[in-house]
mmCIF file of C-alpha atoms in Angstrom:
data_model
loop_
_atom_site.group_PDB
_atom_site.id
_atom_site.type_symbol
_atom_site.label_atom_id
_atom_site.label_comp_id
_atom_site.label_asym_id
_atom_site.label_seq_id
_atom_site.Cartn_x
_atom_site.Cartn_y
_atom_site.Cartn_z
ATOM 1 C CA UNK A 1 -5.630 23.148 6.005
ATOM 2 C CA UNK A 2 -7.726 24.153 3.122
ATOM 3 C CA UNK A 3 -8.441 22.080 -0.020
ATOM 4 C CA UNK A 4 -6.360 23.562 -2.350
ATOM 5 C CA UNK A 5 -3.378 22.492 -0.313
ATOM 6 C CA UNK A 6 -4.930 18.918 0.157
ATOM 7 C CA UNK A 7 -5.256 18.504 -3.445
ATOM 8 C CA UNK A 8 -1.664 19.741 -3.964
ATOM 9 C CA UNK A 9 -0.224 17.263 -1.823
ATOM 10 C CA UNK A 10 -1.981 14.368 -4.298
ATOM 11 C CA UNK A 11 -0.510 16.195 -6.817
ATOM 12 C CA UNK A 12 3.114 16.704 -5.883
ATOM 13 C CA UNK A 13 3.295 12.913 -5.253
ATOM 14 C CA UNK A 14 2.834 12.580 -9.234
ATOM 15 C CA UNK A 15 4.773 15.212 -9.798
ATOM 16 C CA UNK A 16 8.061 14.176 -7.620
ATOM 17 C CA UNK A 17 7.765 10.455 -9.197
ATOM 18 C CA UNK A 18 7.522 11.533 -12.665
ATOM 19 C CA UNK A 19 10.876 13.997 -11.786
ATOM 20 C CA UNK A 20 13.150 10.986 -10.207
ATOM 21 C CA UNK A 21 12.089 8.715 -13.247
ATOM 22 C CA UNK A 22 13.290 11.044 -16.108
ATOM 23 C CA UNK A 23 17.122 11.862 -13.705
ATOM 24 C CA UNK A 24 18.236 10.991 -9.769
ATOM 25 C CA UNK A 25 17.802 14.085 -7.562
ATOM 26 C CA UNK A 26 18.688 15.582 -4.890
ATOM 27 C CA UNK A 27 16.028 17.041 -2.148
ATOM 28 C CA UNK A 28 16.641 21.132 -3.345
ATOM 29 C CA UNK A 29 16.605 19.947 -7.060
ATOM 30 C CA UNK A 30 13.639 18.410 -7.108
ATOM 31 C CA UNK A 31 11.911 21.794 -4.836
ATOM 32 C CA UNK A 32 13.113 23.286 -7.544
ATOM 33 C CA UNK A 33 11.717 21.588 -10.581
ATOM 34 C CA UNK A 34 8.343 21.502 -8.870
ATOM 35 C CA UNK A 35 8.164 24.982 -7.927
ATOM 36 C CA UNK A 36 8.824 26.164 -11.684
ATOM 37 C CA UNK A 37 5.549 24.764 -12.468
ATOM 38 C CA UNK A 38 3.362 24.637 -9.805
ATOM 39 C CA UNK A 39 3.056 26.699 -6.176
ATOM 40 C CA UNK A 40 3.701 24.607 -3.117
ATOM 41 C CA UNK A 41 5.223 24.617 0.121
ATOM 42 C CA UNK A 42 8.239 22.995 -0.757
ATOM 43 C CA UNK A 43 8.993 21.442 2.904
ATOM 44 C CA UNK A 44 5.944 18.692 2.068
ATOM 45 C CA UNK A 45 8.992 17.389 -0.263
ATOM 46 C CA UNK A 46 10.799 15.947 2.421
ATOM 47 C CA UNK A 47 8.059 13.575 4.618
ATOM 48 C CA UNK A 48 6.727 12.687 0.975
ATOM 49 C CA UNK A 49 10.219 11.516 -0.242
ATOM 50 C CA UNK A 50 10.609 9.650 3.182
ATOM 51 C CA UNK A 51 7.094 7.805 2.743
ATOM 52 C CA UNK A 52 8.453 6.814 -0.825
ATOM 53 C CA UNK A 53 11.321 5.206 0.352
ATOM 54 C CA UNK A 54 9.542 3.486 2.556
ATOM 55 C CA UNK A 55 7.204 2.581 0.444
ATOM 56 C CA UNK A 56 9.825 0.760 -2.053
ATOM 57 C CA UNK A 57 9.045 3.475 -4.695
ATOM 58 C CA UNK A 58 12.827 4.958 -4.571
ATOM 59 C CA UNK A 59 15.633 4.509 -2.975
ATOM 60 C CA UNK A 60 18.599 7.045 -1.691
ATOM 61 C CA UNK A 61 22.336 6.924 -2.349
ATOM 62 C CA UNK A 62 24.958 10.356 -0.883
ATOM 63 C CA UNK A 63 26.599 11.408 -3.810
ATOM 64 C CA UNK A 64 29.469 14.356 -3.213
ATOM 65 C CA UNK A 65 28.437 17.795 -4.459
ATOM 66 C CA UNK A 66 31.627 20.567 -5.674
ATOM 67 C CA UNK A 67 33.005 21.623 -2.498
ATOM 68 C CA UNK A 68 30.090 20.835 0.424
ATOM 69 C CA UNK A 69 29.231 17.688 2.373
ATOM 70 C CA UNK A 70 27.590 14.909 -0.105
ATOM 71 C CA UNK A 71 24.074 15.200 -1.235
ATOM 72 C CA UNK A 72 21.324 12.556 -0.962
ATOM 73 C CA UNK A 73 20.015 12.069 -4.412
ATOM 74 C CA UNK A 74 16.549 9.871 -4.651
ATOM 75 C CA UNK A 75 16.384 6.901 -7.534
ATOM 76 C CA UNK A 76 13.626 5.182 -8.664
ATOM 77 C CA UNK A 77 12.445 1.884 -8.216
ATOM 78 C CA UNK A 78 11.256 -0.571 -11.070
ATOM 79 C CA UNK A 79 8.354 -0.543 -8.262
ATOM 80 C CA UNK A 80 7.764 3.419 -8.682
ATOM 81 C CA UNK A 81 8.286 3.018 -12.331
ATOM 82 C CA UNK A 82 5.100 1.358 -12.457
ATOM 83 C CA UNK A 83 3.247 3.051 -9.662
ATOM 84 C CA UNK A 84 4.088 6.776 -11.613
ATOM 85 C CA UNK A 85 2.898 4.803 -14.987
ATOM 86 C CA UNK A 86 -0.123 3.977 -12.940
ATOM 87 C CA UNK A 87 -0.747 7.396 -11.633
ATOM 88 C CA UNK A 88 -0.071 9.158 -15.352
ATOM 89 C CA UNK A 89 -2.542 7.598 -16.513
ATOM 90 C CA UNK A 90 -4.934 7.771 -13.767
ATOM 91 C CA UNK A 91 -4.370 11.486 -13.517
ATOM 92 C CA UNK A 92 -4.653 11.964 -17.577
ATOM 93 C CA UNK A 93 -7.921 10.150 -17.247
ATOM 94 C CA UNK A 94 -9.313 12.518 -14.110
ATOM 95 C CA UNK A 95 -7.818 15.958 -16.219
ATOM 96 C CA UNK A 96 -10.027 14.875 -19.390
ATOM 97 C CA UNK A 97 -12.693 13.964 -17.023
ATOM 98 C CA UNK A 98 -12.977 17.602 -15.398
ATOM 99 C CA UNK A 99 -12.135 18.976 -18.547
ATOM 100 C CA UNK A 100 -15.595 17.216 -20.357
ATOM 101 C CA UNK A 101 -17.332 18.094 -17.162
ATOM 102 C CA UNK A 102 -16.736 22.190 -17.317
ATOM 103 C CA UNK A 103 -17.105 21.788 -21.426
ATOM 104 C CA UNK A 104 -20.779 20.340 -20.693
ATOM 105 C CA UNK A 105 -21.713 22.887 -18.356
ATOM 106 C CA UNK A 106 -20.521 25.643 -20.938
ATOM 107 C CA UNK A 107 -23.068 23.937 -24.094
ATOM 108 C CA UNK A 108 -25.834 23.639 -21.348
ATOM 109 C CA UNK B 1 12.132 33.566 10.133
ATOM 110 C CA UNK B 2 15.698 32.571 9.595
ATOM 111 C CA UNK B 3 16.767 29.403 9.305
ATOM 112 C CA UNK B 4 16.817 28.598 13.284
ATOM 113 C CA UNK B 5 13.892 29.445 13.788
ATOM 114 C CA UNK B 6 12.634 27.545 11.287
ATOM 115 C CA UNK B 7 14.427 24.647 12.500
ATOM 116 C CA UNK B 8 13.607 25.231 16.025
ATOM 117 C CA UNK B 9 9.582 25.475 15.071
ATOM 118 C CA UNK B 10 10.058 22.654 12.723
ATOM 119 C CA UNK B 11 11.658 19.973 15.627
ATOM 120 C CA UNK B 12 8.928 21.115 18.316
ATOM 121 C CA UNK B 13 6.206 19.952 16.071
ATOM 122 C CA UNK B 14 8.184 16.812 15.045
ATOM 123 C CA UNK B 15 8.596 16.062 18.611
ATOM 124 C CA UNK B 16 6.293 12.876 19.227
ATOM 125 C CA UNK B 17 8.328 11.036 16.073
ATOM 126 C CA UNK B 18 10.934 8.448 17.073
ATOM 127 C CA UNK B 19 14.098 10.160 17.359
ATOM 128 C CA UNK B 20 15.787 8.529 14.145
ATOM 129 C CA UNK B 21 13.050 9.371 12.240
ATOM 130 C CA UNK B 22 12.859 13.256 13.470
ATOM 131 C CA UNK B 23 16.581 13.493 13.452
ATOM 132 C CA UNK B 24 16.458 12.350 9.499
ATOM 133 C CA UNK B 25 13.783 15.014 8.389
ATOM 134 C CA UNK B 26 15.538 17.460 10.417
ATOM 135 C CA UNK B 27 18.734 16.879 8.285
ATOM 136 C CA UNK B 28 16.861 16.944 5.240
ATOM 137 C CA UNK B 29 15.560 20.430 6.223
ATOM 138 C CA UNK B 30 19.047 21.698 7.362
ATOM 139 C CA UNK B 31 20.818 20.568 3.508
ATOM 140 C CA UNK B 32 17.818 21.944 1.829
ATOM 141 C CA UNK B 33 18.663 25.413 3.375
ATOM 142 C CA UNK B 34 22.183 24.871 2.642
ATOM 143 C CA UNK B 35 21.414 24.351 -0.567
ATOM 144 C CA UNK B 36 19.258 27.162 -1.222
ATOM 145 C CA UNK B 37 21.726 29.350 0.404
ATOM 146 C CA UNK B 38 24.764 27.859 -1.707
ATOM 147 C CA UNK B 39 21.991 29.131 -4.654
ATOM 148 C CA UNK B 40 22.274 32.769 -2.974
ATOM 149 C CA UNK B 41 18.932 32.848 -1.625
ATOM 150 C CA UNK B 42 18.351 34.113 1.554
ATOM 151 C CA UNK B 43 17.263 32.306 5.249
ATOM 152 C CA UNK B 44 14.204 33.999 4.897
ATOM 153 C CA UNK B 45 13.374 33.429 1.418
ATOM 154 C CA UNK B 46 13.667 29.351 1.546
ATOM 155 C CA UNK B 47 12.017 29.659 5.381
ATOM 156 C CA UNK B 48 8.729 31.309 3.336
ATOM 157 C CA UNK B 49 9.090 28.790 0.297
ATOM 158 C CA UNK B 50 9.183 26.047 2.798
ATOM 159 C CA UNK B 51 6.127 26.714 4.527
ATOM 160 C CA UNK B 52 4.610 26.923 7.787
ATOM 161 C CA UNK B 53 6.708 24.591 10.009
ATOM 162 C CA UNK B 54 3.969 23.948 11.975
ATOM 163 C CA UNK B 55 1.911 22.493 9.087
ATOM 164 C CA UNK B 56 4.998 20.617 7.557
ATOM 165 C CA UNK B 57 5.343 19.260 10.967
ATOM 166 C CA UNK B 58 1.907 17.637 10.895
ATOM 167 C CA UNK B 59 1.995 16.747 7.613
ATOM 168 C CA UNK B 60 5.242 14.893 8.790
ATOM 169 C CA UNK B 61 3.094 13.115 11.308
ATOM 170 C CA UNK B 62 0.402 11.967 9.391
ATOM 171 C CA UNK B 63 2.370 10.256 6.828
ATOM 172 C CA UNK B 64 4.089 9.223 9.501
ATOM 173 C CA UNK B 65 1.062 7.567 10.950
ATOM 174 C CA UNK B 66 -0.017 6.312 7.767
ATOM 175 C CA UNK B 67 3.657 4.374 7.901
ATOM 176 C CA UNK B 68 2.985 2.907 11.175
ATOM 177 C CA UNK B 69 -0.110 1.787 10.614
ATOM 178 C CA UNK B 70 1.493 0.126 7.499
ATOM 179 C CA UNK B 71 4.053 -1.610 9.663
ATOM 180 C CA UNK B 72 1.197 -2.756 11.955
ATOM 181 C CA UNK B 73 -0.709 -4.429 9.452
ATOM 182 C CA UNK B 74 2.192 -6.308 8.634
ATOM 183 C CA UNK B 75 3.537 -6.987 11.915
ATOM 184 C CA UNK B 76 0.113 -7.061 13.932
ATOM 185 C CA UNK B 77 2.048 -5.271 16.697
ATOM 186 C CA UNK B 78 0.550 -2.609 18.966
ATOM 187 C CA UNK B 79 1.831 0.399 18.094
ATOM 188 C CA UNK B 80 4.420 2.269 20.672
ATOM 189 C CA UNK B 81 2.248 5.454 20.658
ATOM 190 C CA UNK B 82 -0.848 6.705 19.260
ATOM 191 C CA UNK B 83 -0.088 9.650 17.755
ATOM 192 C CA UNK B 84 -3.596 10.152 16.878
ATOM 193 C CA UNK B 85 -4.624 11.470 19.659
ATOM 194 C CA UNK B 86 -3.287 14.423 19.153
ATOM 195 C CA UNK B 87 -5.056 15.385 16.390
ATOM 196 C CA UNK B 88 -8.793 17.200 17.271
ATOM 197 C CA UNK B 89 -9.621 18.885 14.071
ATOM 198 C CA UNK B 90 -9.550 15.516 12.408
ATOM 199 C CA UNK B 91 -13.013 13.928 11.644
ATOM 200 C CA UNK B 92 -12.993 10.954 13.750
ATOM 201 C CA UNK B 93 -13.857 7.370 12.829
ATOM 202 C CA UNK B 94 -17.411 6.583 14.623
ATOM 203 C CA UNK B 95 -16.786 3.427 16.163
ATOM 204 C CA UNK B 96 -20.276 3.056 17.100
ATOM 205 C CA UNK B 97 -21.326 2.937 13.392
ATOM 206 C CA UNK B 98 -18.272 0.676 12.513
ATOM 207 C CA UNK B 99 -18.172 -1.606 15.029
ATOM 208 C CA UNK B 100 -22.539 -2.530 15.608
ATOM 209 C CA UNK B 101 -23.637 -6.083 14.782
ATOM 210 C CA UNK B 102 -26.985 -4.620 12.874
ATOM 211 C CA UNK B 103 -29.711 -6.962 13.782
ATOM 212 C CA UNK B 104 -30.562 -6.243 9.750
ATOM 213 C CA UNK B 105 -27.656 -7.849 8.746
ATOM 214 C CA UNK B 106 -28.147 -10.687 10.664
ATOM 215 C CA UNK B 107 -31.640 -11.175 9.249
ATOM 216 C CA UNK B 108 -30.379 -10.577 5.472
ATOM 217 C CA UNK B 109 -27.483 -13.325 6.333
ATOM 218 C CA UNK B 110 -29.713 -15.726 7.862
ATOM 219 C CA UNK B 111 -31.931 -15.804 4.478
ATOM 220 C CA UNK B 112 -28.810 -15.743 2.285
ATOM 221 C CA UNK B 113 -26.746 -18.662 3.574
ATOM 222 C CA UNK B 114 -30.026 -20.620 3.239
ATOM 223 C CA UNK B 115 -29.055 -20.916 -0.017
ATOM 224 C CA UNK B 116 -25.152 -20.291 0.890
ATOM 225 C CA UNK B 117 -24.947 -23.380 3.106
ATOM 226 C CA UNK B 118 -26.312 -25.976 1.075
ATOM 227 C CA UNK B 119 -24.244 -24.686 -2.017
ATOM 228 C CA UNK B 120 -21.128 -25.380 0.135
ATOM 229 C CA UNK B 121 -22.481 -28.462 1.318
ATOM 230 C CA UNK B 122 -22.688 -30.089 -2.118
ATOM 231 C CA UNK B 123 -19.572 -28.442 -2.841
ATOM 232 C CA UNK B 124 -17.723 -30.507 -0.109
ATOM 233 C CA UNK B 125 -19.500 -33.261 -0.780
ATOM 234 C CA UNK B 126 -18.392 -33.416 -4.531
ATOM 235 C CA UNK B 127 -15.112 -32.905 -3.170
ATOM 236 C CA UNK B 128 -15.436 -35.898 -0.702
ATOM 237 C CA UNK B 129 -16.512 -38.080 -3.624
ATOM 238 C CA UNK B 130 -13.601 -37.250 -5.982
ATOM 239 C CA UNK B 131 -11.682 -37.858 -2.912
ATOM 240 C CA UNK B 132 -12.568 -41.352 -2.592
ATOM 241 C CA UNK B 133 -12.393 -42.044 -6.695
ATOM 242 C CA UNK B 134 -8.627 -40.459 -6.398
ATOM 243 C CA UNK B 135 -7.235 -42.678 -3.051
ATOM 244 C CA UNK B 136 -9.551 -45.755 -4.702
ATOM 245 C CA UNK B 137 -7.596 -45.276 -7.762
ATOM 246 C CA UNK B 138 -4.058 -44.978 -5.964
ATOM 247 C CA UNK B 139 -5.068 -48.506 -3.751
ATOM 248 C CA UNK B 140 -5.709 -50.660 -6.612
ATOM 249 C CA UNK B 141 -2.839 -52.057 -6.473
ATOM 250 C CA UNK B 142 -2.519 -53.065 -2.824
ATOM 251 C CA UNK B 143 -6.035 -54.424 -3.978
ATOM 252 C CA UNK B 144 -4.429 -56.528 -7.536
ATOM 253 C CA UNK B 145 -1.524 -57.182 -4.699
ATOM 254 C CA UNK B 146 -4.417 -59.211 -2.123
ATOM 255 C CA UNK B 147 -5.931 -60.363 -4.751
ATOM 256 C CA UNK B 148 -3.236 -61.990 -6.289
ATOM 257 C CA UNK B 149 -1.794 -63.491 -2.600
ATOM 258 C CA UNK B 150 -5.315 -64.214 -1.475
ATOM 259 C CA UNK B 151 -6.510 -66.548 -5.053
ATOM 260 C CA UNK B 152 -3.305 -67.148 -6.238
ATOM 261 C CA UNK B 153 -4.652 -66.574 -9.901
ATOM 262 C CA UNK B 154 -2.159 -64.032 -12.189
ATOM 263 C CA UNK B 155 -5.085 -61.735 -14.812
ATOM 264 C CA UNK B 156 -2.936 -59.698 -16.848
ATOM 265 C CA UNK B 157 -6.370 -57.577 -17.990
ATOM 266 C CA UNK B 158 -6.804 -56.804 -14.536
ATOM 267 C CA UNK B 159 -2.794 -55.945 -14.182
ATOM 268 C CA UNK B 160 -3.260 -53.630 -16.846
ATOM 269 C CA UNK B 161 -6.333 -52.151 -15.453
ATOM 270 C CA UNK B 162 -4.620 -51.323 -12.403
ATOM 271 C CA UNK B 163 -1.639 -49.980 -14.097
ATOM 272 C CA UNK B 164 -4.073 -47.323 -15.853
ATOM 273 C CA UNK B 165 -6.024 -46.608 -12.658
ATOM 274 C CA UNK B 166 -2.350 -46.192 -10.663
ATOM 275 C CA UNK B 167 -1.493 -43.385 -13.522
ATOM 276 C CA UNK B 168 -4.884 -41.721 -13.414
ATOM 277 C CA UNK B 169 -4.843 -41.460 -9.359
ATOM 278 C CA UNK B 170 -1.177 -40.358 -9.883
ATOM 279 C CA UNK B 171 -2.158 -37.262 -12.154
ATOM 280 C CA UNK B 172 -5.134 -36.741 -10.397
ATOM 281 C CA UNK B 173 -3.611 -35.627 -7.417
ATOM 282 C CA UNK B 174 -2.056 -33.017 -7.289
ATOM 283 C CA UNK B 175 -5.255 -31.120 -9.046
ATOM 284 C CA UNK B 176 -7.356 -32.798 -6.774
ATOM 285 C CA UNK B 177 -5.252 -30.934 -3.539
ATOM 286 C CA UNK B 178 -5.216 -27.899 -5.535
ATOM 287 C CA UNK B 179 -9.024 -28.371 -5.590
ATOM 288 C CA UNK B 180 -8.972 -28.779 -2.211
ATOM 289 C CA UNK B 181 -7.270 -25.812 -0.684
ATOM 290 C CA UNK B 182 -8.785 -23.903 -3.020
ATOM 291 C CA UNK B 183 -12.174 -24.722 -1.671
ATOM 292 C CA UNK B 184 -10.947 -24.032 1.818
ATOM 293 C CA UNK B 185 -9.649 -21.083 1.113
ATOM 294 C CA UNK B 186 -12.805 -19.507 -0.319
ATOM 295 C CA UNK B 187 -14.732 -21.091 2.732
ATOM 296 C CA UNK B 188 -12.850 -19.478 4.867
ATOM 297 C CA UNK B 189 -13.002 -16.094 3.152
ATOM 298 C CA UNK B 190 -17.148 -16.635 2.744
ATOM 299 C CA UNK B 191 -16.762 -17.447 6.522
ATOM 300 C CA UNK B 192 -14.903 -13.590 7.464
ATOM 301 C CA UNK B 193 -16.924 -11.360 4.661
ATOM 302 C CA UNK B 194 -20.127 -12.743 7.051
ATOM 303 C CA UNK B 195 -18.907 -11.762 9.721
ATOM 304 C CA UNK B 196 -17.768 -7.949 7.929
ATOM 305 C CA UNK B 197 -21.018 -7.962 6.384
ATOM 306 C CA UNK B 198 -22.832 -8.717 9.542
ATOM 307 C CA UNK B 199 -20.482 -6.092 11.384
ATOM 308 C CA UNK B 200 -21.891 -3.648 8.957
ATOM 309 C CA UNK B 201 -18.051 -3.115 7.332
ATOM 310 C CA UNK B 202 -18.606 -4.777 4.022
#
């Protein structure tokens, strides 16, 4: 596994989190959403979503979709409220850290 | 790769997972394609968006891992399996650097808790004095009480005294056991970062 995948798996954490806050979702959806913005394998969706739960950072409810078996759609916690606050920030504060690092190496 | 064979890679690599756990991911993999497919893509198309099976599968595992080592922390159970073991392109931990009492160590926490020891020392011993000033304070008036039976002689300053003492061990004490346990409690964690520190895992 190279790097680049490593450091999209940190990422799509974030990502997924910030997605259930704003609406519930369902597994497919939320592939979806992520893929439109960034490339990833979109199977990692699935153990991630399972650690959340079990982490307390969202829960699951079945919800029935137009003619098909119900769908399991993901909710947030008040618990992964905060921890996606937490991360936002966290991850604003890395971006503008890289992003005064390569500005630096472009005056010197 | 269709959709079985997907499937089929996906649930060899997932094999070592408890059985509710693999039969769970295996359903989530099974709507996503049903999804995708009720979106008119093709097998093959949400197979290659998926990924590797074989990598999902050990990503799968690890978080998996990371789970059950979770639940052991909590539960201080061994765990049922170790899967591990399984991994050999994983840097492994070096126990031998992890686990050494350093001689070092020992030296450096000999010379510290010089001055450690004796800090603690007067620390317990200001604790053992307010000790005695609270449970002195909460007796006087079994003292007024033998005084009074033993002289016969009433001394209303002396009743009032007590009263105020009585009131100031009262309030006193339940600060004075939150002192307490406080002070224990920070002994005993001084007493386990030692032994990290001298393990060389500080």
């Amino acid at each position: 596994m190279n790097v680049n995948t490593q450091f999209k798996k940190g990422v799509l954490e974030l990502c997924v989190l910030v997605l259930i806050e704003r609406q519930d979702r369902y597994g497919y959806e939320l592939a979806q959403e992520v893929s439109r913005h960034i490339e990833v394998a979109e199977g990692a969706l699935y153990p991630l979503l399972r650690r959340l739960v079990g982490d307390g950072y969202c829960t699951t409810y079945l919800q029935e979709s137009s003619g098909g078996p119900p769908r399991k759609y993901y909710r947030i916690t008040s618990e992964g409220r905060e921890y996606a606050r937490q991360m936002v920030g966290e991850w604003r504060s890395f971006v503008a850290g890289v992003a005064r690092l390569l500005e630096e190496g472009e005056e010197g | 790769m269709n959709k079985e064979q997907f499937l089929l890679r996906l649930n060899g690599g997932l094999a070592v997972l408890p059985t509710e756990t693999r039969r769970e991911l295996m359903a989530d993999y099974e709507d996503h394609f049903r999804s995708g497919l009720e979106h008119g893509k093709s097998e093959e198309e949400i197979a290659f968006e998926l990924g590797s099976p074989e990598e999902l599968a050990q990503e799968a595992l690890e978080l998996q891992l990371q789970s059950g080592e979770r639940v052991r922390r909590e539960t201080a159970e061994s765990p049922a399996f170790s899967p591990r073991q399984t991994y050999r392109n994983e840097p492994q931990p070096q126990p031998e650097k992890r686990a050494a009492l350093s001689v070092v160590r020992l030296i450096m926490l000999l010379f510290w808790n010089l001055i450690a020891i004796p800090l603690w020392a007067a620390g317990w011993a200001l604790v053992a004095g307010l000790a005695a000033l609270v449970l002195a304070c909460l007796a006087s008036p079994l003292l007024f009480a033998a005084d009074l039976a033993l002289n016969n002689v009433w001394n209303t300053a002396e009743f009032y005294a007590v009263l105020l003492l009585l009131g100031i061990g009262i309030l006193a004490a339940a600060p004075f056991l939150r002192l307490l346990r406080a002070l224990a409690r920070s002994m005993v964690g001084y007493a386990k970062w030692n032994a990290r520190f001298a393990m060389g895992r500080n």
